[in-house]
Amino acid sequence: MNDKAGSVHKEKIYGPSDYKMDFPLPSCPGCGSPSACKIIVEALEELGLIQNSVVVIGVGCAGMGFFGTKMDMAMCAHGPSPSVAAGIKHANYDDVTVFTVQGDGDCAAIGAGYLINSAARGDKITIFMFNNTNYGTTGGQMAPTTLLGQVTTTTPQGRDGMAQGYPLHVPEILATMKGVAYSARGSIHNFAHYQRTKKYVKSALQKQTAGIGLSFVEILTACPVNWRMEPIKAIRWIEEEVTVEYPLGEFKNAD
Amino acid sequence: MDEKLFIHGYEAVGRGALNAGCLHFFGYPITPQNEITEFFARELPQRGGRFVQVESEASSASFVFGAAAGGVRVMTSTASPGWGLMQEILSHIAFCELPCVVVNVQRGGPGQGTTRHAQTDYLSATRGGGHGGYKSIVLAPSSVQECHDLMQLAFYLADKYRILTVVLADGILIQIAEYIDVKPIDFGPVPPKDWALKGIGKKEGRFDFIQSTRGLMPPIYKTIVEQLHEKYGKIAESETRVKTYQADDAELLLISYGYVARCCEEAVNMARGEGLKVGMIQPITLWPFPYETLEQKASQGCRFLVVEDSMGQLVEDVRLAVEDKKRVALLGMSSRHLAGELGMIFPETIFEEVKKLI
Ligand SMILES: Cc1ncc(C[n+]2csc(CCOP(=O)(O)OP(=O)(O)O)c2C)c(N)n1
Ligand code: SF4
């Protein structure tokens, strides 16, 4: 479009967030975590919440997509992010949006006690758990979410339920709890699911703003390196195997 | 709040914190400090503050991490087994340099130990109880008044240096009642917490990352660790505090802290009554420890009797300060008047030991 002076007027339709700095991404090629982080940043921007938000990153690959984001951030130990987030919320007398970004091991193994009790209290925070069915950071060991039969470095014969336990369905469990306002599982293996997951992320953040209770979204993410798969195959594996064990959708949406 | 009150140690801890402007407390029940947690459960909601009973001491320390990162004065309180459980997070608090206060009302250890008093967490508190090699300021009250006053000092020092301050009390101090002055103490200004996490909209676009993997990006790891220890050095130089009693002409000095210091004071009076030149030096800061004060006394030819309700922890610091180890004796937990959990080290026992030594 040409304006009066004849210079070109440009309008941004889509591109990197203004809140992202030029910063090297620490993740592996094909990793799903940075895209899942991007969804959260987009949702915060579209809801007009980003300037009034604090993110708490767990220990692991999951939250690394937030490195280099112009936001207030905290990172504590492996597991306690819900308690840290609730502490930040109380310090600000609730006048802030606080959410965690945690891996499945961080959130549902070492952090399970923090998670369940935060949910039971109905802490007014949002938890984003990235499920890549293994411990990415430490080199691909079994996580609580590892599929039955899945080979990891600590289940070299494939996960056997009788020996190593069964996959944990976190949003389904949280949906049974009174303190939880919202619980969903999304995936980002294609654009339709990316958009649907973004809707879940927005709903979860809005539940927090409304002060109804704890909100939770699990996002299925690819870990091609530890899965020993090409990125394209990893995405196909999510669609064909992971979503079978972990159905997508909303499990609770309370007003 | 400026009044003279007859109150228990636990209430003095609570009122001291309120007088320091602390409106955030997160805790988990454990004897013998439950009354502190209950005080805040009662008082904070009426004052617009925040109290949460959480699911474990690991969680209360994590709430403290979060609230300190959010820029408010915050504390928790626990007793020995809970102190143990907190150590993981306290190490992260140390590395992130978050100002906050933890009260440890010592009970007998190791393990579940007893639910009564003891002084068996001295080393764990003064050496940085968790992994990684860090320091916390450790303050040791020996009266209900000091419980109140040192709580206020604890918050001041925590903010001044961005450090965890531990108030190391014991089951006796918290459960006794004394007349005290309850009033706010002005220690002077502290640096602004412009780094606090509240969302960049409230900080003119400034963003902060309070993180426990500091050092992956510049300034790199070794630099950060060195800066941290430089800060510890400064604190050691300027914040070491002691109390002395009849120490000027003393040939034998009793060294103690907490409830045991009260018994020592009594023993000094008994000794002075018989003309014996006995005094005492009581560290108020257990870290930084008053090595120099003791070194000086040692160079004047003094001898030392360390009295502590453990099998010997404080004595290690005294031996570090006094070159001639033969001049340092210990009267420890074995001298309690009873073998069970109610046993205490009484003034008479201390006095008997003094007479043997002098
Ligand atoms: C107390 C403690 N135990 C173990 C570790 C090592 N560790 C770092 S990240 C991690 C697991 C990461 O897996 P997950 O939470 O699933 O996140 P991902 O890396 O897959 O995103 C572990 C075990 C640690 N940092 N702290
Ligand atoms: S190890 Fe897996 S989860 Fe971690 S960055 Fe690489 S691909 Fe992503």
mmCIF file of N, CA and C in Angstrom, chain B residues 191-292:
data_model
loop_
_atom_site.group_PDB
_atom_site.id
_atom_site.type_symbol
_atom_site.label_atom_id
_atom_site.label_comp_id
_atom_site.label_asym_id
_atom_site.label_seq_id
_atom_site.Cartn_x
_atom_site.Cartn_y
_atom_site.Cartn_z
ATOM 1 N N PRO B 191 18.607 -1.653 50.192
ATOM 2 C CA PRO B 191 18.534 -1.390 48.744
ATOM 3 C C PRO B 191 17.137 -1.697 48.194
ATOM 4 N N PRO B 192 16.695 -0.948 47.183
ATOM 5 C CA PRO B 192 15.381 -1.223 46.602
ATOM 6 C C PRO B 192 15.382 -2.562 45.867
ATOM 7 N N LYS B 193 14.228 -3.222 45.867
ATOM 8 C CA LYS B 193 14.140 -4.522 45.176
ATOM 9 C C LYS B 193 13.620 -4.315 43.751
ATOM 10 N N ASP B 194 14.403 -3.577 42.972
ATOM 11 C CA ASP B 194 13.927 -3.280 41.616
ATOM 12 C C ASP B 194 13.979 -4.500 40.707
ATOM 13 N N TRP B 195 14.585 -5.583 41.206
ATOM 14 C CA TRP B 195 14.687 -6.829 40.450
ATOM 15 C C TRP B 195 13.476 -7.741 40.668
ATOM 16 N N ALA B 196 12.563 -7.348 41.557
ATOM 17 C CA ALA B 196 11.465 -8.251 41.945
ATOM 18 C C ALA B 196 10.577 -8.600 40.749
ATOM 19 N N LEU B 197 10.073 -9.832 40.768
ATOM 20 C CA LEU B 197 9.244 -10.320 39.659
ATOM 21 C C LEU B 197 7.794 -9.897 39.868
ATOM 22 N N LYS B 198 7.301 -9.066 38.956
ATOM 23 C CA LYS B 198 5.912 -8.618 39.063
ATOM 24 C C LYS B 198 5.276 -8.401 37.698
ATOM 25 N N GLY B 199 6.006 -8.718 36.632
ATOM 26 C CA GLY B 199 5.520 -8.429 35.278
ATOM 27 C C GLY B 199 6.156 -7.155 34.789
ATOM 28 N N ILE B 200 6.601 -7.142 33.526
ATOM 29 C CA ILE B 200 7.412 -6.010 33.059
ATOM 30 C C ILE B 200 6.598 -4.726 32.934
ATOM 31 N N GLY B 201 5.275 -4.859 32.873
ATOM 32 C CA GLY B 201 4.423 -3.677 32.773
ATOM 33 C C GLY B 201 4.564 -2.761 33.979
ATOM 34 N N LYS B 202 4.907 -3.351 35.140
ATOM 35 C CA LYS B 202 5.045 -2.547 36.356
ATOM 36 C C LYS B 202 6.485 -2.096 36.560
ATOM 37 N N LYS B 203 7.364 -2.422 35.613
ATOM 38 C CA LYS B 203 8.789 -2.122 35.802
ATOM 39 C C LYS B 203 9.351 -1.351 34.618
ATOM 40 N N GLU B 204 8.522 -0.620 33.956
ATOM 41 C CA GLU B 204 8.941 0.157 32.788
ATOM 42 C C GLU B 204 9.721 -0.694 31.798
ATOM 43 N N GLY B 205 9.237 -1.896 31.593
ATOM 44 C CA GLY B 205 9.838 -2.749 30.578
ATOM 45 C C GLY B 205 11.055 -3.537 31.031
ATOM 46 N N ARG B 206 11.554 -3.263 32.240
ATOM 47 C CA ARG B 206 12.705 -4.033 32.728
ATOM 48 C C ARG B 206 12.283 -5.484 32.959
ATOM 49 N N PHE B 207 13.098 -6.437 32.511
ATOM 50 C CA PHE B 207 12.760 -7.832 32.798
ATOM 51 C C PHE B 207 13.900 -8.510 33.541
ATOM 52 N N ASP B 208 13.536 -9.365 34.486
ATOM 53 C CA ASP B 208 14.527 -10.055 35.303
ATOM 54 C C ASP B 208 14.322 -11.559 35.227
ATOM 55 N N PHE B 209 15.419 -12.277 35.279
ATOM 56 C CA PHE B 209 15.373 -13.734 35.282
ATOM 57 C C PHE B 209 16.090 -14.193 36.554
ATOM 58 N N ILE B 210 15.309 -14.606 37.534
ATOM 59 C CA ILE B 210 15.894 -15.091 38.783
ATOM 60 C C ILE B 210 16.022 -16.586 38.650
ATOM 61 N N GLN B 211 17.234 -17.052 38.441
ATOM 62 C CA GLN B 211 17.366 -18.446 38.045
ATOM 63 C C GLN B 211 18.511 -19.158 38.733
ATOM 64 N N SER B 212 18.285 -20.433 38.925
ATOM 65 C CA SER B 212 19.234 -21.245 39.654
ATOM 66 C C SER B 212 20.235 -21.957 38.746
ATOM 67 N N THR B 213 20.206 -21.644 37.429
ATOM 68 C CA THR B 213 21.270 -22.162 36.560
ATOM 69 C C THR B 213 22.167 -21.005 36.144
ATOM 70 N N ARG B 214 22.248 -19.985 37.002
ATOM 71 C CA ARG B 214 23.105 -18.835 36.710
ATOM 72 C C ARG B 214 24.487 -19.323 36.301
ATOM 73 N N GLY B 215 25.055 -18.660 35.340
ATOM 74 C CA GLY B 215 26.420 -19.013 34.997
ATOM 75 C C GLY B 215 26.533 -19.756 33.680
ATOM 76 N N LEU B 216 25.381 -20.219 33.135
ATOM 77 C CA LEU B 216 25.431 -20.835 31.806
ATOM 78 C C LEU B 216 25.740 -19.756 30.772
ATOM 79 N N MET B 217 25.144 -18.565 31.034
ATOM 80 C CA MET B 217 25.405 -17.424 30.161
ATOM 81 C C MET B 217 26.189 -16.384 30.974
ATOM 82 N N PRO B 218 26.899 -15.462 30.316
ATOM 83 C CA PRO B 218 27.696 -14.488 31.077
ATOM 84 C C PRO B 218 26.834 -13.665 32.038
ATOM 85 N N PRO B 219 27.346 -13.266 33.233
ATOM 86 C CA PRO B 219 28.665 -13.636 33.727
ATOM 87 C C PRO B 219 28.727 -15.131 34.057
ATOM 88 N N ILE B 220 29.817 -15.748 33.675
ATOM 89 C CA ILE B 220 29.862 -17.191 33.769
ATOM 90 C C ILE B 220 30.093 -17.692 35.185
ATOM 91 N N TYR B 221 29.955 -19.006 35.318
ATOM 92 C CA TYR B 221 29.863 -19.679 36.616
ATOM 93 C C TYR B 221 30.918 -19.243 37.647
ATOM 94 N N LYS B 222 32.188 -19.362 37.276
ATOM 95 C CA LYS B 222 33.235 -19.105 38.270
ATOM 96 C C LYS B 222 33.142 -17.665 38.789
ATOM 97 N N THR B 223 32.830 -16.735 37.885
ATOM 98 C CA THR B 223 32.716 -15.330 38.272
ATOM 99 C C THR B 223 31.603 -15.157 39.302
ATOM 100 N N ILE B 224 30.474 -15.816 39.054
ATOM 101 C CA ILE B 224 29.350 -15.677 39.971
ATOM 102 C C ILE B 224 29.690 -16.253 41.344
ATOM 103 N N VAL B 225 30.309 -17.425 41.347
ATOM 104 C CA VAL B 225 30.674 -18.043 42.628
ATOM 105 C C VAL B 225 31.657 -17.136 43.376
ATOM 106 N N GLU B 226 32.598 -16.558 42.643
ATOM 107 C CA GLU B 226 33.566 -15.663 43.291
ATOM 108 C C GLU B 226 32.876 -14.423 43.857
ATOM 109 N N GLN B 227 31.930 -13.867 43.095
ATOM 110 C CA GLN B 227 31.204 -12.683 43.583
ATOM 111 C C GLN B 227 30.418 -13.008 44.849
ATOM 112 N N LEU B 228 29.820 -14.204 44.840
ATOM 113 C CA LEU B 228 29.038 -14.647 45.998
ATOM 114 C C LEU B 228 29.934 -14.700 47.240
ATOM 115 N N HIS B 229 31.133 -15.265 47.055
ATOM 116 C CA HIS B 229 32.025 -15.412 48.197
ATOM 117 C C HIS B 229 32.667 -14.086 48.612
ATOM 118 N N GLU B 230 32.795 -13.193 47.669
ATOM 119 C CA GLU B 230 33.251 -11.846 48.006
ATOM 120 C C GLU B 230 32.224 -11.197 48.950
ATOM 121 N N LYS B 231 30.955 -11.396 48.614
ATOM 122 C CA LYS B 231 29.885 -10.868 49.461
ATOM 123 C C LYS B 231 29.954 -11.498 50.854
ATOM 124 N N TYR B 232 30.161 -12.813 50.917
ATOM 125 C CA TYR B 232 30.272 -13.472 52.220
ATOM 126 C C TYR B 232 31.418 -12.855 53.031
ATOM 127 N N GLY B 233 32.505 -12.543 52.340
ATOM 128 C CA GLY B 233 33.654 -11.933 53.009
ATOM 129 C C GLY B 233 33.290 -10.581 53.613
ATOM 130 N N LYS B 234 32.538 -9.792 52.858
ATOM 131 C CA LYS B 234 32.119 -8.468 53.343
ATOM 132 C C LYS B 234 31.232 -8.604 54.573
ATOM 133 N N ILE B 235 30.328 -9.576 54.528
ATOM 134 C CA ILE B 235 29.432 -9.787 55.665
ATOM 135 C C ILE B 235 30.252 -10.177 56.895
ATOM 136 N N ALA B 236 31.219 -11.061 56.690
ATOM 137 C CA ALA B 236 32.058 -11.507 57.808
ATOM 138 C C ALA B 236 32.817 -10.320 58.409
ATOM 139 N N GLU B 237 33.245 -9.399 57.554
ATOM 140 C CA GLU B 237 33.978 -8.227 58.034
ATOM 141 C C GLU B 237 33.114 -7.288 58.864
ATOM 142 N N SER B 238 31.856 -7.101 58.429
ATOM 143 C CA SER B 238 31.103 -6.019 59.062
ATOM 144 C C SER B 238 29.893 -6.442 59.898
ATOM 145 N N GLU B 239 29.516 -7.692 59.894
ATOM 146 C CA GLU B 239 28.278 -8.045 60.598
ATOM 147 C C GLU B 239 28.464 -9.015 61.762
ATOM 148 N N THR B 240 29.691 -9.312 62.124
ATOM 149 C CA THR B 240 29.907 -10.239 63.233
ATOM 150 C C THR B 240 29.485 -9.578 64.548
ATOM 151 N N ARG B 241 28.669 -10.273 65.305
ATOM 152 C CA ARG B 241 28.158 -9.690 66.553
ATOM 153 C C ARG B 241 28.352 -10.655 67.718
ATOM 154 N N VAL B 242 28.805 -10.108 68.855
ATOM 155 C CA VAL B 242 28.910 -10.927 70.074
ATOM 156 C C VAL B 242 28.343 -10.158 71.255
ATOM 157 N N LYS B 243 28.016 -10.927 72.288
ATOM 158 C CA LYS B 243 27.631 -10.324 73.559
ATOM 159 C C LYS B 243 28.656 -10.815 74.570
ATOM 160 N N THR B 244 29.092 -9.917 75.437
ATOM 161 C CA THR B 244 30.039 -10.396 76.456
ATOM 162 C C THR B 244 29.454 -10.131 77.836
ATOM 163 N N TYR B 245 29.868 -10.929 78.797
ATOM 164 C CA TYR B 245 29.416 -10.746 80.177
ATOM 165 C C TYR B 245 30.587 -11.079 81.098
ATOM 166 N N GLN B 246 30.986 -10.115 81.897
ATOM 167 C CA GLN B 246 32.091 -10.291 82.858
ATOM 168 C C GLN B 246 33.349 -10.813 82.169
ATOM 169 N N ALA B 247 33.572 -10.363 80.957
ATOM 170 C CA ALA B 247 34.643 -10.969 80.165
ATOM 171 C C ALA B 247 35.985 -10.248 80.316
ATOM 172 N N ASP B 248 35.953 -8.964 80.762
ATOM 173 C CA ASP B 248 37.171 -8.147 80.716
ATOM 174 C C ASP B 248 38.363 -8.762 81.456
ATOM 175 N N ASP B 249 38.118 -9.181 82.695
ATOM 176 C CA ASP B 249 39.239 -9.699 83.493
ATOM 177 C C ASP B 249 39.184 -11.225 83.617
ATOM 178 N N ALA B 250 38.324 -11.856 82.810
ATOM 179 C CA ALA B 250 38.092 -13.293 82.987
ATOM 180 C C ALA B 250 39.303 -14.122 82.560
ATOM 181 N N GLU B 251 39.574 -15.161 83.354
ATOM 182 C CA GLU B 251 40.637 -16.109 82.980
ATOM 183 C C GLU B 251 40.022 -17.292 82.249
ATOM 184 N N LEU B 252 38.766 -17.557 82.603
ATOM 185 C CA LEU B 252 38.041 -18.637 81.922
ATOM 186 C C LEU B 252 36.782 -18.045 81.299
ATOM 187 N N LEU B 253 36.581 -18.312 80.009
ATOM 188 C CA LEU B 253 35.406 -17.774 79.308
ATOM 189 C C LEU B 253 34.473 -18.900 78.897
ATOM 190 N N LEU B 254 33.207 -18.749 79.243
ATOM 191 C CA LEU B 254 32.218 -19.715 78.786
ATOM 192 C C LEU B 254 31.730 -19.274 77.410
ATOM 193 N N ILE B 255 31.675 -20.206 76.479
ATOM 194 C CA ILE B 255 31.199 -19.892 75.127
ATOM 195 C C ILE B 255 29.936 -20.710 74.878
ATOM 196 N N SER B 256 28.846 -20.019 74.555
ATOM 197 C CA SER B 256 27.580 -20.742 74.370
ATOM 198 C C SER B 256 26.619 -19.854 73.602
ATOM 199 N N TYR B 257 25.486 -20.419 73.208
ATOM 200 C CA TYR B 257 24.432 -19.629 72.548
ATOM 201 C C TYR B 257 23.081 -20.226 72.937
ATOM 202 N N GLY B 258 22.011 -19.528 72.596
ATOM 203 C CA GLY B 258 20.670 -20.059 72.821
ATOM 204 C C GLY B 258 20.343 -20.229 74.298
ATOM 205 N N TYR B 259 19.472 -21.194 74.620
ATOM 206 C CA TYR B 259 19.047 -21.367 76.011
ATOM 207 C C TYR B 259 20.226 -21.651 76.926
ATOM 208 N N VAL B 260 21.231 -22.328 76.384
ATOM 209 C CA VAL B 260 22.388 -22.695 77.199
ATOM 210 C C VAL B 260 23.140 -21.444 77.673
ATOM 211 N N ALA B 261 23.092 -20.368 76.856
ATOM 212 C CA ALA B 261 23.764 -19.125 77.257
ATOM 213 C C ALA B 261 23.137 -18.566 78.533
ATOM 214 N N ARG B 262 21.842 -18.781 78.697
ATOM 215 C CA ARG B 262 21.173 -18.305 79.925
ATOM 216 C C ARG B 262 21.687 -19.073 81.139
ATOM 217 N N CYS B 263 21.895 -20.363 80.954
ATOM 218 C CA CYS B 263 22.420 -21.178 82.054
ATOM 219 C C CYS B 263 23.861 -20.773 82.358
ATOM 220 N N CYS B 264 24.603 -20.434 81.301
ATOM 221 C CA CYS B 264 25.999 -20.006 81.492
ATOM 222 C C CYS B 264 26.068 -18.699 82.283
ATOM 223 N N GLU B 265 25.152 -17.787 81.980
ATOM 224 C CA GLU B 265 25.120 -16.508 82.678
ATOM 225 C C GLU B 265 24.957 -16.741 84.178
ATOM 226 N N GLU B 266 24.061 -17.638 84.485
ATOM 227 C CA GLU B 266 23.801 -18.027 85.870
ATOM 228 C C GLU B 266 25.071 -18.623 86.507
ATOM 229 N N ALA B 267 25.738 -19.467 85.743
ATOM 230 C CA ALA B 267 26.967 -20.110 86.249
ATOM 231 C C ALA B 267 28.071 -19.071 86.478
ATOM 232 N N VAL B 268 28.144 -18.063 85.595
ATOM 233 C CA VAL B 268 29.135 -16.991 85.775
ATOM 234 C C VAL B 268 28.855 -16.266 87.095
ATOM 235 N N ASN B 269 27.574 -15.984 87.359
ATOM 236 C CA ASN B 269 27.211 -15.316 88.611
ATOM 237 C C ASN B 269 27.642 -16.141 89.822
ATOM 238 N N MET B 270 27.426 -17.448 89.767
ATOM 239 C CA MET B 270 27.832 -18.329 90.877
ATOM 240 C C MET B 270 29.344 -18.245 91.085
ATOM 241 N N ALA B 271 30.072 -18.292 89.965
ATOM 242 C CA ALA B 271 31.537 -18.277 90.043
ATOM 243 C C ALA B 271 32.036 -16.943 90.594
ATOM 244 N N ARG B 272 31.450 -15.869 90.088
ATOM 245 C CA ARG B 272 31.867 -14.539 90.559
ATOM 246 C C ARG B 272 31.568 -14.395 92.042
ATOM 247 N N GLY B 273 30.453 -15.016 92.479
ATOM 248 C CA GLY B 273 30.078 -14.999 93.897
ATOM 249 C C GLY B 273 31.175 -15.602 94.761
ATOM 250 N N GLU B 274 31.949 -16.511 94.176
ATOM 251 C CA GLU B 274 33.054 -17.130 94.930
ATOM 252 C C GLU B 274 34.396 -16.525 94.544
ATOM 253 N N GLY B 275 34.343 -15.387 93.849
ATOM 254 C CA GLY B 275 35.578 -14.665 93.520
ATOM 255 C C GLY B 275 36.358 -15.247 92.353
ATOM 256 N N LEU B 276 35.753 -16.162 91.581
ATOM 257 C CA LEU B 276 36.465 -16.755 90.451
ATOM 258 C C LEU B 276 36.337 -15.856 89.229
ATOM 259 N N LYS B 277 37.434 -15.703 88.503
ATOM 260 C CA LYS B 277 37.429 -14.807 87.348
ATOM 261 C C LYS B 277 36.897 -15.534 86.110
ATOM 262 N N VAL B 278 35.591 -15.598 86.070
ATOM 263 C CA VAL B 278 34.913 -16.306 84.979
ATOM 264 C C VAL B 278 33.987 -15.327 84.264
ATOM 265 N N GLY B 279 33.962 -15.377 82.945
ATOM 266 C CA GLY B 279 33.059 -14.534 82.158
ATOM 267 C C GLY B 279 32.491 -15.311 81.002
ATOM 268 N N MET B 280 31.785 -14.628 80.140
ATOM 269 C CA MET B 280 31.298 -15.353 78.966
ATOM 270 C C MET B 280 31.300 -14.507 77.700
ATOM 271 N N ILE B 281 31.445 -15.199 76.591
ATOM 272 C CA ILE B 281 31.316 -14.573 75.276
ATOM 273 C C ILE B 281 30.266 -15.370 74.519
ATOM 274 N N GLN B 282 29.260 -14.638 74.066
ATOM 275 C CA GLN B 282 28.137 -15.311 73.407
ATOM 276 C C GLN B 282 28.033 -14.797 71.971
ATOM 277 N N PRO B 283 28.326 -15.649 71.005
ATOM 278 C CA PRO B 283 28.147 -15.194 69.625
ATOM 279 C C PRO B 283 26.660 -14.962 69.340
ATOM 280 N N ILE B 284 26.338 -13.799 68.800
ATOM 281 C CA ILE B 284 24.968 -13.536 68.348
ATOM 282 C C ILE B 284 24.844 -13.963 66.887
ATOM 283 N N THR B 285 25.918 -13.719 66.124
ATOM 284 C CA THR B 285 25.984 -14.294 64.780
ATOM 285 C C THR B 285 26.824 -15.562 64.878
ATOM 286 N N LEU B 286 26.182 -16.695 64.574
ATOM 287 C CA LEU B 286 26.940 -17.962 64.583
ATOM 288 C C LEU B 286 27.697 -18.080 63.266
ATOM 289 N N TRP B 287 27.079 -17.563 62.184
ATOM 290 C CA TRP B 287 27.851 -17.230 60.982
ATOM 291 C C TRP B 287 27.455 -15.824 60.615
ATOM 292 N N PRO B 288 28.340 -14.854 60.438
ATOM 293 C CA PRO B 288 29.786 -15.012 60.637
ATOM 294 C C PRO B 288 30.157 -15.207 62.115
ATOM 295 N N PHE B 289 31.096 -16.107 62.350
ATOM 296 C CA PHE B 289 31.500 -16.441 63.717
ATOM 297 C C PHE B 289 32.576 -15.467 64.203
ATOM 298 N N PRO B 290 32.512 -15.073 65.481
ATOM 299 C CA PRO B 290 33.487 -14.087 66.002
ATOM 300 C C PRO B 290 34.862 -14.688 66.290
ATOM 301 N N TYR B 291 35.504 -15.204 65.249
ATOM 302 C CA TYR B 291 36.829 -15.815 65.449
ATOM 303 C C TYR B 291 37.816 -14.831 66.076
ATOM 304 N N GLU B 292 37.779 -13.579 65.591
ATOM 305 C CA GLU B 292 38.792 -12.614 66.052
ATOM 306 C C GLU B 292 38.680 -12.307 67.528
#
